[in-house]
Short mmCIF file of C-alpha atoms in Angstrom, two decimals:
data_model
loop_
_atom_site.label_atom_id
_atom_site.label_comp_id
_atom_site.label_asym_id
_atom_site.label_seq_id
_atom_site.Cartn_x
_atom_site.Cartn_y
_atom_site.Cartn_z
CA UNK A 65 145.20 104.41 68.61
CA UNK A 66 147.96 105.79 66.94
CA UNK A 67 150.50 103.98 66.86
CA UNK A 68 147.29 101.20 65.54
CA UNK A 69 148.83 99.64 61.90
CA UNK A 70 145.47 99.52 59.36
CA UNK A 71 145.50 95.75 58.49
CA UNK A 72 142.31 95.51 55.67
CA UNK A 73 140.09 98.26 54.54
CA UNK A 74 136.57 96.96 52.70
CA UNK A 75 133.87 98.50 50.81
CA UNK A 76 130.53 97.15 50.18
CA UNK A 77 127.83 99.39 48.73
CA UNK A 78 127.83 103.29 51.26
CA UNK A 79 129.36 100.16 53.99
CA UNK A 80 132.91 100.68 54.31
CA UNK A 81 135.17 98.72 57.13
CA UNK A 82 138.66 99.49 58.19
CA UNK A 83 140.46 97.04 60.19
CA UNK A 84 143.87 98.45 62.93
CA UNK A 85 145.71 96.34 64.20
CA UNK A 86 148.63 96.37 66.55
CA UNK A 87 151.67 96.43 65.11
CA UNK A 88 153.06 93.76 66.71
CA UNK A 89 150.10 91.58 66.45
CA UNK A 90 149.33 92.81 63.01
CA UNK A 91 150.67 90.19 60.16
CA UNK A 92 149.20 88.04 62.53
CA UNK A 93 146.04 89.12 61.45
CA UNK A 94 145.79 89.72 58.20
CA UNK A 95 144.36 86.17 56.74
CA UNK A 96 141.22 86.83 59.53
CA UNK A 97 141.06 90.45 58.33
CA UNK A 98 138.57 90.26 55.71
CA UNK A 99 136.36 87.95 56.74
CA UNK A 100 136.44 90.08 60.08
CA UNK A 101 135.53 93.13 57.93
CA UNK A 102 133.74 91.18 55.73
CA UNK A 103 130.84 89.59 58.33
CA UNK A 104 130.91 93.35 60.00
CA UNK A 105 129.91 95.43 56.90
CA UNK A 106 127.19 92.45 56.19
CA UNK A 107 125.82 94.00 60.22
CA UNK A 108 126.06 97.37 58.90
CA UNK A 109 124.00 97.13 55.95
CA UNK A 110 121.59 94.08 57.64
CA UNK A 111 120.83 96.83 60.95
CA UNK A 112 120.28 99.51 58.05
CA UNK A 113 117.88 97.42 56.20
CA UNK A 114 115.75 96.63 58.86
CA UNK A 115 115.77 100.18 60.31
CA UNK A 116 114.23 101.24 57.26
CA UNK A 117 111.96 98.82 57.44
CA UNK A 118 110.96 99.14 60.73
CA UNK A 119 110.16 102.88 59.07
CA UNK A 120 108.16 102.15 56.86
CA UNK A 121 106.59 99.58 58.85
CA UNK A 122 106.12 102.29 61.21
CA UNK A 123 104.61 104.20 58.62
CA UNK A 124 102.23 101.97 57.07
CA UNK A 125 101.07 101.75 60.63
CA UNK A 126 100.52 105.29 60.68
CA UNK A 127 98.95 104.99 57.94
CA UNK A 128 95.78 102.90 58.56
CA UNK A 129 95.39 105.26 61.69
CA UNK A 130 95.12 107.43 59.22
CA UNK A 131 92.57 105.54 57.01
CA UNK A 132 90.14 104.13 59.76
CA UNK A 133 89.63 107.30 61.17
CA UNK A 134 88.59 108.14 57.61
CA UNK A 135 86.38 105.11 57.69
CA UNK A 136 85.07 106.20 60.61
CA UNK A 137 83.71 109.71 59.75
CA UNK A 138 82.51 107.95 56.17
CA UNK A 139 80.34 105.99 58.89
CA UNK A 140 78.23 108.23 59.75
CA UNK A 141 75.92 110.99 58.64
CA UNK A 142 77.09 114.37 59.70
CA UNK A 143 75.79 117.65 57.93
CA UNK A 144 78.00 119.84 56.07
CA UNK A 145 79.61 122.05 58.62
CA UNK A 146 80.34 119.25 60.82
CA UNK A 147 81.94 117.00 57.93
CA UNK A 148 83.64 120.31 57.37
CA UNK A 149 85.24 120.89 61.19
CA UNK A 150 85.85 116.62 61.18
CA UNK A 151 88.22 117.09 57.88
CA UNK A 152 89.98 119.74 58.91
CA UNK A 153 90.62 118.25 62.79
CA UNK A 154 91.81 115.04 61.60
CA UNK A 155 94.18 116.43 58.58
CA UNK A 156 95.65 118.58 61.41
CA UNK A 157 96.11 115.72 63.49
CA UNK A 158 98.05 113.09 60.84
CA UNK A 159 100.32 115.46 59.48
CA UNK A 160 101.20 117.55 62.89
CA UNK A 161 100.79 121.39 60.99
CA UNK A 162 100.53 124.28 63.49
CA UNK A 163 97.74 125.61 61.28
CA UNK A 164 94.89 124.67 58.51
CA UNK A 165 92.32 126.47 56.64
CA UNK A 166 89.64 124.36 54.65
CA UNK A 167 88.65 126.58 51.76
CA UNK A 168 85.33 126.06 50.00
CA UNK A 169 83.97 127.56 46.46
CA UNK A 170 81.75 129.76 46.26
CA UNK A 171 80.83 132.39 43.88
CA UNK A 172 84.62 133.25 41.76
CA UNK A 173 86.57 132.41 45.29
CA UNK A 174 86.88 129.93 47.76
CA UNK A 175 85.82 130.96 50.39
CA UNK A 176 88.55 130.31 54.25
CA UNK A 177 85.30 128.33 56.40
CA UNK A 178 86.98 125.98 59.24
CA UNK A 179 90.34 127.08 60.32
CA UNK A 180 92.90 126.01 62.93
CA UNK A 181 95.63 127.23 64.68
CA UNK A 182 98.13 126.32 67.10
CA UNK A 183 100.06 130.14 66.97
CA UNK A 184 97.02 132.30 67.11
CA UNK A 185 94.67 134.19 64.85
CA UNK A 186 95.91 134.43 61.13
CA UNK A 187 94.13 136.95 58.14
CA UNK A 188 92.92 135.22 55.81
CA UNK A 189 91.02 136.48 52.88
CA UNK A 190 89.10 134.87 49.75
CA UNK A 191 90.56 133.19 46.43
CA UNK A 192 90.69 133.29 43.24
CA UNK A 193 88.49 130.39 42.43
CA UNK A 194 89.60 131.10 38.19
CA UNK A 195 93.52 131.15 39.48
CA UNK A 196 93.98 128.54 41.96
CA UNK A 197 92.81 125.78 39.85
CA UNK A 198 94.30 127.12 37.09
CA UNK A 199 97.44 126.06 38.63
CA UNK A 200 95.78 123.01 40.76
CA UNK A 201 95.16 121.01 38.13
CA UNK A 202 92.53 117.74 37.74
CA UNK A 203 94.03 114.54 39.21
CA UNK A 204 96.93 116.33 41.80
CA UNK A 205 95.12 115.85 44.95
CA UNK A 206 98.09 117.16 47.24
CA UNK A 207 101.01 119.57 46.24
CA UNK A 208 103.15 121.30 47.64
CA UNK A 209 103.86 125.30 47.47
CA UNK A 210 107.58 125.70 46.17
CA UNK A 211 105.82 127.00 42.96
CA UNK A 212 105.63 130.75 43.33
CA UNK A 213 102.71 131.30 41.18
CA UNK A 214 100.61 128.82 43.43
CA UNK A 215 102.38 130.01 46.79
CA UNK A 216 100.71 133.63 46.05
CA UNK A 217 97.35 133.16 45.78
CA UNK A 218 97.91 131.10 49.40
CA UNK A 219 98.55 132.54 53.13
CA UNK A 220 101.84 132.71 54.35
CA UNK A 221 104.07 129.92 55.13
CA UNK A 222 101.39 127.10 53.45
CA UNK A 223 103.87 124.70 52.79
CA UNK A 224 101.12 121.83 50.99
CA UNK A 225 98.03 122.51 50.05
CA UNK A 226 95.27 119.68 49.15
CA UNK A 227 92.80 119.59 47.19
CA UNK A 228 89.36 117.76 48.10
CA UNK A 229 87.44 116.17 44.36
CA UNK A 230 84.94 113.96 43.89
CA UNK A 231 84.76 113.72 40.17
CA UNK A 232 85.31 116.42 38.03
CA UNK A 233 83.26 118.23 40.95
CA UNK A 234 86.02 120.63 43.14
CA UNK A 235 84.21 120.68 46.59
CA UNK A 236 87.31 122.04 48.50
CA UNK A 237 91.13 123.13 49.14
CA UNK A 238 93.14 122.62 52.15
CA UNK A 239 95.87 124.79 53.01
CA UNK A 240 98.52 123.60 55.45
CA UNK A 241 101.24 125.54 57.30
CA UNK A 242 104.32 124.04 58.43
CA UNK A 243 104.40 120.61 60.87
CA UNK A 244 105.94 120.41 64.19
CA UNK A 245 109.20 120.08 65.38
CA UNK A 246 109.91 121.26 61.57
CA UNK A 247 109.22 118.42 59.78
CA UNK A 248 109.32 118.34 56.45
CA UNK A 249 106.21 117.47 54.00
CA UNK A 250 108.12 114.40 51.49
CA UNK A 251 106.16 112.18 49.74
CA UNK A 252 104.94 109.50 51.58
CA UNK A 253 102.48 112.88 53.09
CA UNK A 254 102.21 113.45 49.22
CA UNK A 255 100.76 109.96 48.88
CA UNK A 256 98.84 109.97 52.20
CA UNK A 257 97.39 113.31 51.56
CA UNK A 258 95.33 112.10 48.35
CA UNK A 259 93.95 108.85 49.86
CA UNK A 260 92.40 111.17 52.53
CA UNK A 261 91.64 114.16 50.19
CA UNK A 262 89.50 111.37 48.44
CA UNK A 263 87.76 110.13 51.24
CA UNK A 264 87.41 113.29 52.63
CA UNK A 265 85.59 114.74 49.25
CA UNK A 266 83.96 112.14 49.69
CA UNK A 267 82.59 112.85 53.19
CA UNK A 268 81.34 116.15 51.93
CA UNK A 269 79.37 114.72 48.91
CA UNK A 270 77.75 112.43 50.74
CA UNK A 271 76.80 115.13 53.54
CA UNK A 272 75.57 117.46 50.86
CA UNK A 273 73.51 115.07 49.79
CA UNK A 274 71.76 113.75 52.72
CA UNK A 275 71.18 117.10 53.89
CA UNK A 276 69.25 117.58 49.83
CA UNK A 277 67.72 115.00 50.69
CA UNK A 278 66.70 116.23 54.33
CA UNK A 279 65.81 118.99 52.48
CA UNK A 280 63.33 117.44 49.66
CA UNK A 281 61.58 115.88 53.05
CA UNK A 282 60.28 117.96 55.11
CA UNK A 283 60.43 121.52 52.37
CA UNK A 284 57.01 122.08 49.61
CA UNK A 285 59.04 122.89 46.72
CA UNK A 286 57.20 125.64 45.21
CA UNK A 287 57.11 128.11 47.94
CA UNK A 288 60.23 126.71 49.86
CA UNK A 289 58.54 126.98 52.96
CA UNK A 290 58.60 123.50 55.31
CA UNK A 291 56.10 121.60 53.34
CA UNK A 292 53.25 119.01 55.50
CA UNK A 293 55.01 116.39 57.43
CA UNK A 294 57.55 119.10 58.84
CA UNK A 295 54.67 121.67 59.75
CA UNK A 296 53.36 118.59 61.61
CA UNK A 297 55.84 117.41 62.78
CA UNK A 298 56.78 121.01 64.37
CA UNK A 299 53.53 121.13 65.98
CA UNK A 300 53.43 117.64 67.40
CA UNK A 301 56.86 119.13 69.27
CA UNK A 302 55.70 121.93 70.74
CA UNK A 303 52.34 121.09 71.72
CA UNK A 304 54.05 117.75 73.46
CA UNK A 305 56.57 120.77 75.30
CA UNK A 306 53.25 123.34 75.96
CA UNK A 307 52.16 120.21 78.36
CA UNK A 308 54.76 118.70 79.75
CA UNK A 309 55.89 122.85 80.65
CA UNK A 310 52.08 124.68 80.85
CA UNK A 311 52.76 126.81 78.14
CA UNK A 312 49.95 128.31 75.78
CA UNK A 313 50.93 126.90 71.70
CA UNK A 314 49.51 129.60 69.32
CA UNK A 315 49.08 128.79 65.79
CA UNK A 316 47.57 131.02 62.34
CA UNK A 317 46.14 128.92 59.86
CA UNK A 318 45.57 131.09 56.27
CA UNK A 319 43.35 129.89 53.88
CA UNK A 320 43.99 132.40 50.58
CA UNK A 321 40.02 133.29 49.71
CA UNK A 322 38.50 132.43 45.59
CA UNK A 323 41.93 131.14 44.99
CA UNK A 324 40.05 128.88 41.89
CA UNK A 325 38.96 131.37 40.85
CA UNK A 326 42.79 133.15 39.69
CA UNK A 327 44.15 129.57 38.58
CA UNK A 328 41.06 129.72 36.10
CA UNK A 329 40.84 132.92 35.59
CA UNK A 330 44.74 133.86 35.30
CA UNK A 331 45.70 129.72 34.41
CA UNK A 332 48.22 128.46 36.99
CA UNK A 333 50.86 129.59 36.63
CA UNK A 334 49.75 133.11 38.08
CA UNK A 335 48.51 131.10 40.79
CA UNK A 336 51.45 129.87 41.84
CA UNK A 337 52.44 132.81 41.38
CA UNK A 338 50.82 134.17 43.64
CA UNK A 339 51.48 131.54 46.43
CA UNK A 340 55.03 131.68 45.67
CA UNK A 341 54.55 135.12 46.78
CA UNK A 342 51.95 134.70 49.87
CA UNK A 343 55.28 132.62 50.78
CA UNK A 344 58.07 135.05 51.37
CA UNK A 345 55.84 137.39 52.55
CA UNK A 346 55.05 134.71 55.73
CA UNK A 347 58.24 134.21 55.85
CA UNK A 348 59.72 138.16 55.98
CA UNK A 349 57.01 138.37 58.17
CA UNK A 350 58.09 135.51 60.93
CA UNK A 351 60.69 135.67 63.33
CA UNK A 352 64.05 133.71 62.88
CA UNK A 353 62.29 131.07 65.61
CA UNK A 354 58.70 130.61 64.09
CA UNK A 355 58.10 127.92 61.94
CA UNK A 356 55.71 128.63 58.38
CA UNK A 357 54.95 126.23 55.94
CA UNK A 358 52.23 125.23 53.28
CA UNK A 359 49.85 122.55 55.06
CA UNK A 360 48.79 122.06 50.45
CA UNK A 361 47.09 123.79 48.01
CA UNK A 362 46.31 127.22 49.13
CA UNK A 363 46.40 126.62 52.34
CA UNK A 364 49.21 127.63 55.59
CA UNK A 365 50.29 127.16 58.71
CA UNK A 366 52.27 129.76 61.03
CA UNK A 367 53.37 128.66 64.75
CA UNK A 368 55.09 131.63 66.28
CA UNK A 369 57.69 130.81 69.06
CA UNK A 370 56.89 130.52 72.46
#
């Protein structure tokens, strides 16, 4: 009010309350103005505290939902490829990123393996492994790209980079672009990214170990062909399919003549080398859909696909 008179002014923390009154009642209000101002200041501060607590609760609930999603990922056994896609999907959704790319180490570079974008394709190239590891020291799972040296190594507009480490082994690096609605990445996002990165690294490691176990159970260690168990399972499946659909099934059994003579005269190392060479020849002669394996000793079995 233009004619209102200031009766009292009270500051409390970041809150300032000013009480104005009509000049005719200003004198009468003087004694009550301070309690009124104090009460208003307390109400404003309480409202601010409650709003902060509400935001904190919402953030906590959001993080719990994200962690539950990771728990579901860890409770299932997936291939490395499926796990890579799941990790990229939930990280992109959790942080509402316009785009994200998961890089896996290969030789001396990080290779872009999986990419998601709401803005169309991007030109992605491998990243020098040694250079990126230098900028991303162990123990820092989530970093912003404010550092120019780090930003130069990553795709343009990368705003958050997350390392997926299992102990001293770096399994992957995740680059995230800007967030939807122009929201920035702050301390809560860095903390959440670190927690999710640890869980995602475990999931990748588990998938790799499961694949190794599955391979060991079905692969001949000498020739790297299918072993007896794998070939018998494949043959049973193909025979069953042939009976259902009235199809013919072909099987080729190869036995190496006088193989014992090679072992006796040249030694078992030479015999092993011969088996490896035979396995390479058989694999080279087979088509992608054909199956070939070592049944044991010097016996090999081939099953051409129908």
